[in-house]
Amino acid sequence: MSEAVQERSAISQQFGSATASDGSRVFQGNIQGDFHLHQPPEPLERPETPPNPTAVIPFNRDRDFVQRNTILDQVHRLCSEPASRTALVGLGGVGKSQIAIEYTYQIRERSPKTWVFWVHASSAPRYEQSFRDIADYLKLPGRTSPQNNIF
């Protein structure tokens, strides 16, 4: 006989019990001793309601943007997979940033519930600050704790 069954049998003999139709038991009698009520601890940080999906792009759309449909189609295709990553690589001044900016506006038009964030990667501190800003914007729990690495 298992320990749990033996314990239940001992309690039943000591206090008497009634069995309900669903098989549960109600024990009758007095229990002596201390009664302790344990409640879960209060959360350290009250969860905040995150904002609705949005785009945080620090640049306006270029009204004079020269369409590069082949490249934009490739970016749309590559970014359509969940958790995908795409890099635009080229010499300075060829339009990488303008393509990325145009893509962000197009994706928001096609899918307004898509989150879009611009991450500045010109230096390590600026890169890290971009992620801190995103965590603040999304109101991620624990974002201000020094023990949490948001990168």
mmCIF file of C-alpha atoms in Angstrom:
data_model
loop_
_atom_site.group_PDB
_atom_site.id
_atom_site.type_symbol
_atom_site.label_atom_id
_atom_site.label_comp_id
_atom_site.label_asym_id
_atom_site.label_seq_id
_atom_site.Cartn_x
_atom_site.Cartn_y
_atom_site.Cartn_z
ATOM 1 C CA MET A 1 0.000 0.000 0.000
ATOM 2 C CA SER A 2 1.411 3.394 -0.933
ATOM 3 C CA GLU A 3 2.252 5.962 1.715
ATOM 4 C CA ALA A 4 -0.516 8.309 0.519
ATOM 5 C CA VAL A 5 -3.155 5.549 0.700
ATOM 6 C CA GLN A 6 -1.973 4.554 4.190
ATOM 7 C CA GLU A 7 -2.116 8.175 5.349
ATOM 8 C CA ARG A 8 -5.612 8.637 3.909
ATOM 9 C CA SER A 9 -6.748 5.420 5.605
ATOM 10 C CA ALA A 10 -5.321 6.551 8.966
ATOM 11 C CA ILE A 11 -7.082 9.934 8.686
ATOM 12 C CA SER A 12 -10.316 8.200 7.733
ATOM 13 C CA GLN A 13 -10.106 5.912 10.777
ATOM 14 C CA GLN A 14 -9.222 8.753 13.137
ATOM 15 C CA PHE A 15 -11.862 11.242 11.979
ATOM 16 C CA GLY A 16 -14.409 9.231 10.035
ATOM 17 C CA SER A 17 -15.266 10.166 6.485
ATOM 18 C CA ALA A 18 -18.098 10.422 4.024
ATOM 19 C CA THR A 19 -17.564 9.686 0.336
ATOM 20 C CA ALA A 20 -19.256 11.992 -2.171
ATOM 21 C CA SER A 21 -20.715 10.795 -5.481
ATOM 22 C CA ASP A 22 -17.643 12.024 -7.344
ATOM 23 C CA GLY A 23 -15.354 9.905 -5.158
ATOM 24 C CA SER A 24 -14.025 12.779 -3.054
ATOM 25 C CA ARG A 25 -14.037 12.384 0.704
ATOM 26 C CA VAL A 26 -15.092 14.723 3.465
ATOM 27 C CA PHE A 27 -13.381 14.050 6.774
ATOM 28 C CA GLN A 28 -15.321 14.702 9.956
ATOM 29 C CA GLY A 29 -13.777 15.689 13.259
ATOM 30 C CA ASN A 30 -11.614 18.294 14.922
ATOM 31 C CA ILE A 31 -8.073 19.021 13.942
ATOM 32 C CA GLN A 32 -5.857 20.555 16.594
ATOM 33 C CA GLY A 33 -2.809 22.629 15.897
ATOM 34 C CA ASP A 34 -1.821 25.860 14.223
ATOM 35 C CA PHE A 35 -3.470 27.008 11.050
ATOM 36 C CA HIS A 36 -1.250 28.841 8.569
ATOM 37 C CA LEU A 37 -2.435 30.566 5.439
ATOM 38 C CA HIS A 38 0.276 31.070 2.879
ATOM 39 C CA GLN A 39 -0.328 33.536 0.082
ATOM 40 C CA PRO A 40 1.862 33.926 -2.953
ATOM 41 C CA PRO A 41 4.322 36.805 -2.663
ATOM 42 C CA GLU A 42 3.418 40.084 -4.276
ATOM 43 C CA PRO A 43 4.979 40.440 -7.723
ATOM 44 C CA LEU A 44 8.134 42.511 -7.702
ATOM 45 C CA GLU A 45 6.970 44.571 -10.624
ATOM 46 C CA ARG A 46 3.378 45.098 -11.631
ATOM 47 C CA PRO A 47 2.958 44.123 -15.290
ATOM 48 C CA GLU A 48 2.200 47.072 -17.508
ATOM 49 C CA THR A 49 -0.058 46.915 -20.509
ATOM 50 C CA PRO A 50 2.113 47.003 -23.625
ATOM 51 C CA PRO A 51 1.101 49.407 -26.359
ATOM 52 C CA ASN A 52 -0.598 48.300 -29.550
ATOM 53 C CA PRO A 53 1.646 47.189 -32.425
ATOM 54 C CA THR A 54 3.345 50.165 -33.945
ATOM 55 C CA ALA A 55 6.370 51.311 -35.889
ATOM 56 C CA VAL A 56 9.126 53.329 -34.292
ATOM 57 C CA ILE A 57 11.059 54.751 -37.225
ATOM 58 C CA PRO A 58 13.126 57.884 -36.625
ATOM 59 C CA PHE A 59 12.905 58.936 -40.283
ATOM 60 C CA ASN A 60 10.103 60.191 -42.506
ATOM 61 C CA ARG A 61 9.268 58.388 -45.705
ATOM 62 C CA ASP A 62 11.115 59.829 -48.704
ATOM 63 C CA ARG A 63 8.502 61.133 -51.155
ATOM 64 C CA ASP A 64 11.178 61.092 -53.871
ATOM 65 C CA PHE A 65 12.234 57.489 -53.195
ATOM 66 C CA VAL A 66 13.360 55.760 -56.395
ATOM 67 C CA GLN A 67 11.562 52.413 -56.472
ATOM 68 C CA ARG A 68 13.872 49.417 -56.474
ATOM 69 C CA ASN A 69 11.229 46.741 -56.717
ATOM 70 C CA THR A 70 13.630 43.835 -57.213
ATOM 71 C CA ILE A 71 15.518 44.612 -54.006
ATOM 72 C CA LEU A 72 12.358 45.472 -52.045
ATOM 73 C CA ASP A 73 10.680 42.258 -53.234
ATOM 74 C CA GLN A 74 13.712 40.282 -52.031
ATOM 75 C CA VAL A 75 13.617 42.028 -48.645
ATOM 76 C CA HIS A 76 9.877 41.325 -48.301
ATOM 77 C CA ARG A 77 10.425 37.668 -49.215
ATOM 78 C CA LEU A 78 13.380 37.231 -46.845
ATOM 79 C CA CYS A 79 11.614 38.973 -43.965
ATOM 80 C CA SER A 80 8.343 37.086 -44.376
ATOM 81 C CA GLU A 81 9.553 34.084 -42.354
ATOM 82 C CA PRO A 82 9.127 34.186 -38.564
ATOM 83 C CA ALA A 83 12.252 35.352 -36.701
ATOM 84 C CA SER A 84 14.012 36.121 -39.986
ATOM 85 C CA ARG A 85 16.971 38.465 -40.288
ATOM 86 C CA THR A 86 18.096 40.378 -43.318
ATOM 87 C CA ALA A 87 21.098 42.652 -43.840
ATOM 88 C CA LEU A 88 21.468 45.287 -46.522
ATOM 89 C CA VAL A 89 25.144 45.554 -47.419
ATOM 90 C CA GLY A 90 26.852 48.004 -49.742
ATOM 91 C CA LEU A 91 29.024 51.062 -50.058
ATOM 92 C CA GLY A 92 28.022 54.223 -48.259
ATOM 93 C CA GLY A 93 25.522 56.349 -50.154
ATOM 94 C CA VAL A 94 24.003 53.623 -52.347
ATOM 95 C CA GLY A 95 20.640 53.782 -50.556
ATOM 96 C CA LYS A 96 20.656 50.984 -47.953
ATOM 97 C CA SER A 97 18.975 53.130 -45.307
ATOM 98 C CA GLN A 98 16.404 54.448 -47.790
ATOM 99 C CA ILE A 99 15.505 50.876 -48.805
ATOM 100 C CA ALA A 100 15.137 49.898 -45.138
ATOM 101 C CA ILE A 101 12.996 52.964 -44.410
ATOM 102 C CA GLU A 102 10.764 52.306 -47.428
ATOM 103 C CA TYR A 103 10.445 48.649 -46.425
ATOM 104 C CA THR A 104 9.279 49.589 -42.921
ATOM 105 C CA TYR A 105 6.568 51.869 -44.286
ATOM 106 C CA GLN A 106 5.456 49.256 -46.827
ATOM 107 C CA ILE A 107 5.259 46.469 -44.250
ATOM 108 C CA ARG A 108 3.148 48.651 -41.956
ATOM 109 C CA GLU A 109 0.779 49.388 -44.848
ATOM 110 C CA ARG A 110 0.488 45.672 -45.685
ATOM 111 C CA SER A 111 0.308 44.461 -42.091
ATOM 112 C CA PRO A 112 -0.634 47.166 -39.562
ATOM 113 C CA LYS A 113 -0.265 44.734 -36.643
ATOM 114 C CA THR A 114 3.427 44.195 -37.384
ATOM 115 C CA TRP A 115 5.864 45.732 -34.928
ATOM 116 C CA VAL A 116 8.701 47.705 -36.523
ATOM 117 C CA PHE A 117 11.645 49.131 -34.557
ATOM 118 C CA TRP A 118 14.683 50.921 -35.867
ATOM 119 C CA VAL A 119 17.924 49.851 -34.174
ATOM 120 C CA HIS A 120 20.848 52.244 -34.535
ATOM 121 C CA ALA A 121 23.985 50.171 -35.065
ATOM 122 C CA SER A 122 26.567 52.894 -35.699
ATOM 123 C CA SER A 123 28.282 52.096 -32.378
ATOM 124 C CA ALA A 124 27.970 49.552 -29.570
ATOM 125 C CA PRO A 125 26.536 52.075 -27.053
ATOM 126 C CA ARG A 126 23.970 53.305 -29.567
ATOM 127 C CA TYR A 127 23.025 49.704 -30.419
ATOM 128 C CA GLU A 128 22.518 48.864 -26.732
ATOM 129 C CA GLN A 129 20.504 52.039 -26.146
ATOM 130 C CA SER A 130 18.219 51.127 -29.046
ATOM 131 C CA PHE A 131 17.353 47.851 -27.335
ATOM 132 C CA ARG A 132 16.815 49.596 -24.000
ATOM 133 C CA ASP A 133 14.450 52.008 -25.734
ATOM 134 C CA ILE A 134 12.539 49.096 -27.300
ATOM 135 C CA ALA A 135 12.247 47.353 -23.908
ATOM 136 C CA ASP A 136 10.928 50.604 -22.384
ATOM 137 C CA TYR A 137 8.490 51.127 -25.222
ATOM 138 C CA LEU A 138 7.170 47.561 -24.893
ATOM 139 C CA LYS A 139 7.119 47.869 -21.085
ATOM 140 C CA LEU A 140 8.946 44.558 -20.724
ATOM 141 C CA PRO A 141 8.877 43.318 -17.114
ATOM 142 C CA GLY A 142 12.294 43.425 -15.459
ATOM 143 C CA ARG A 143 13.758 45.781 -18.036
ATOM 144 C CA THR A 144 15.162 48.125 -15.364
ATOM 145 C CA SER A 145 16.716 45.378 -13.237
ATOM 146 C CA PRO A 146 20.516 45.290 -13.451
ATOM 147 C CA GLN A 147 20.378 41.476 -13.223
ATOM 148 C CA ASN A 148 18.473 41.224 -16.523
ATOM 149 C CA ASN A 149 20.316 41.369 -19.805
ATOM 150 C CA ILE A 150 17.925 42.664 -22.456
ATOM 151 C CA PHE A 151 20.366 42.090 -25.293
#
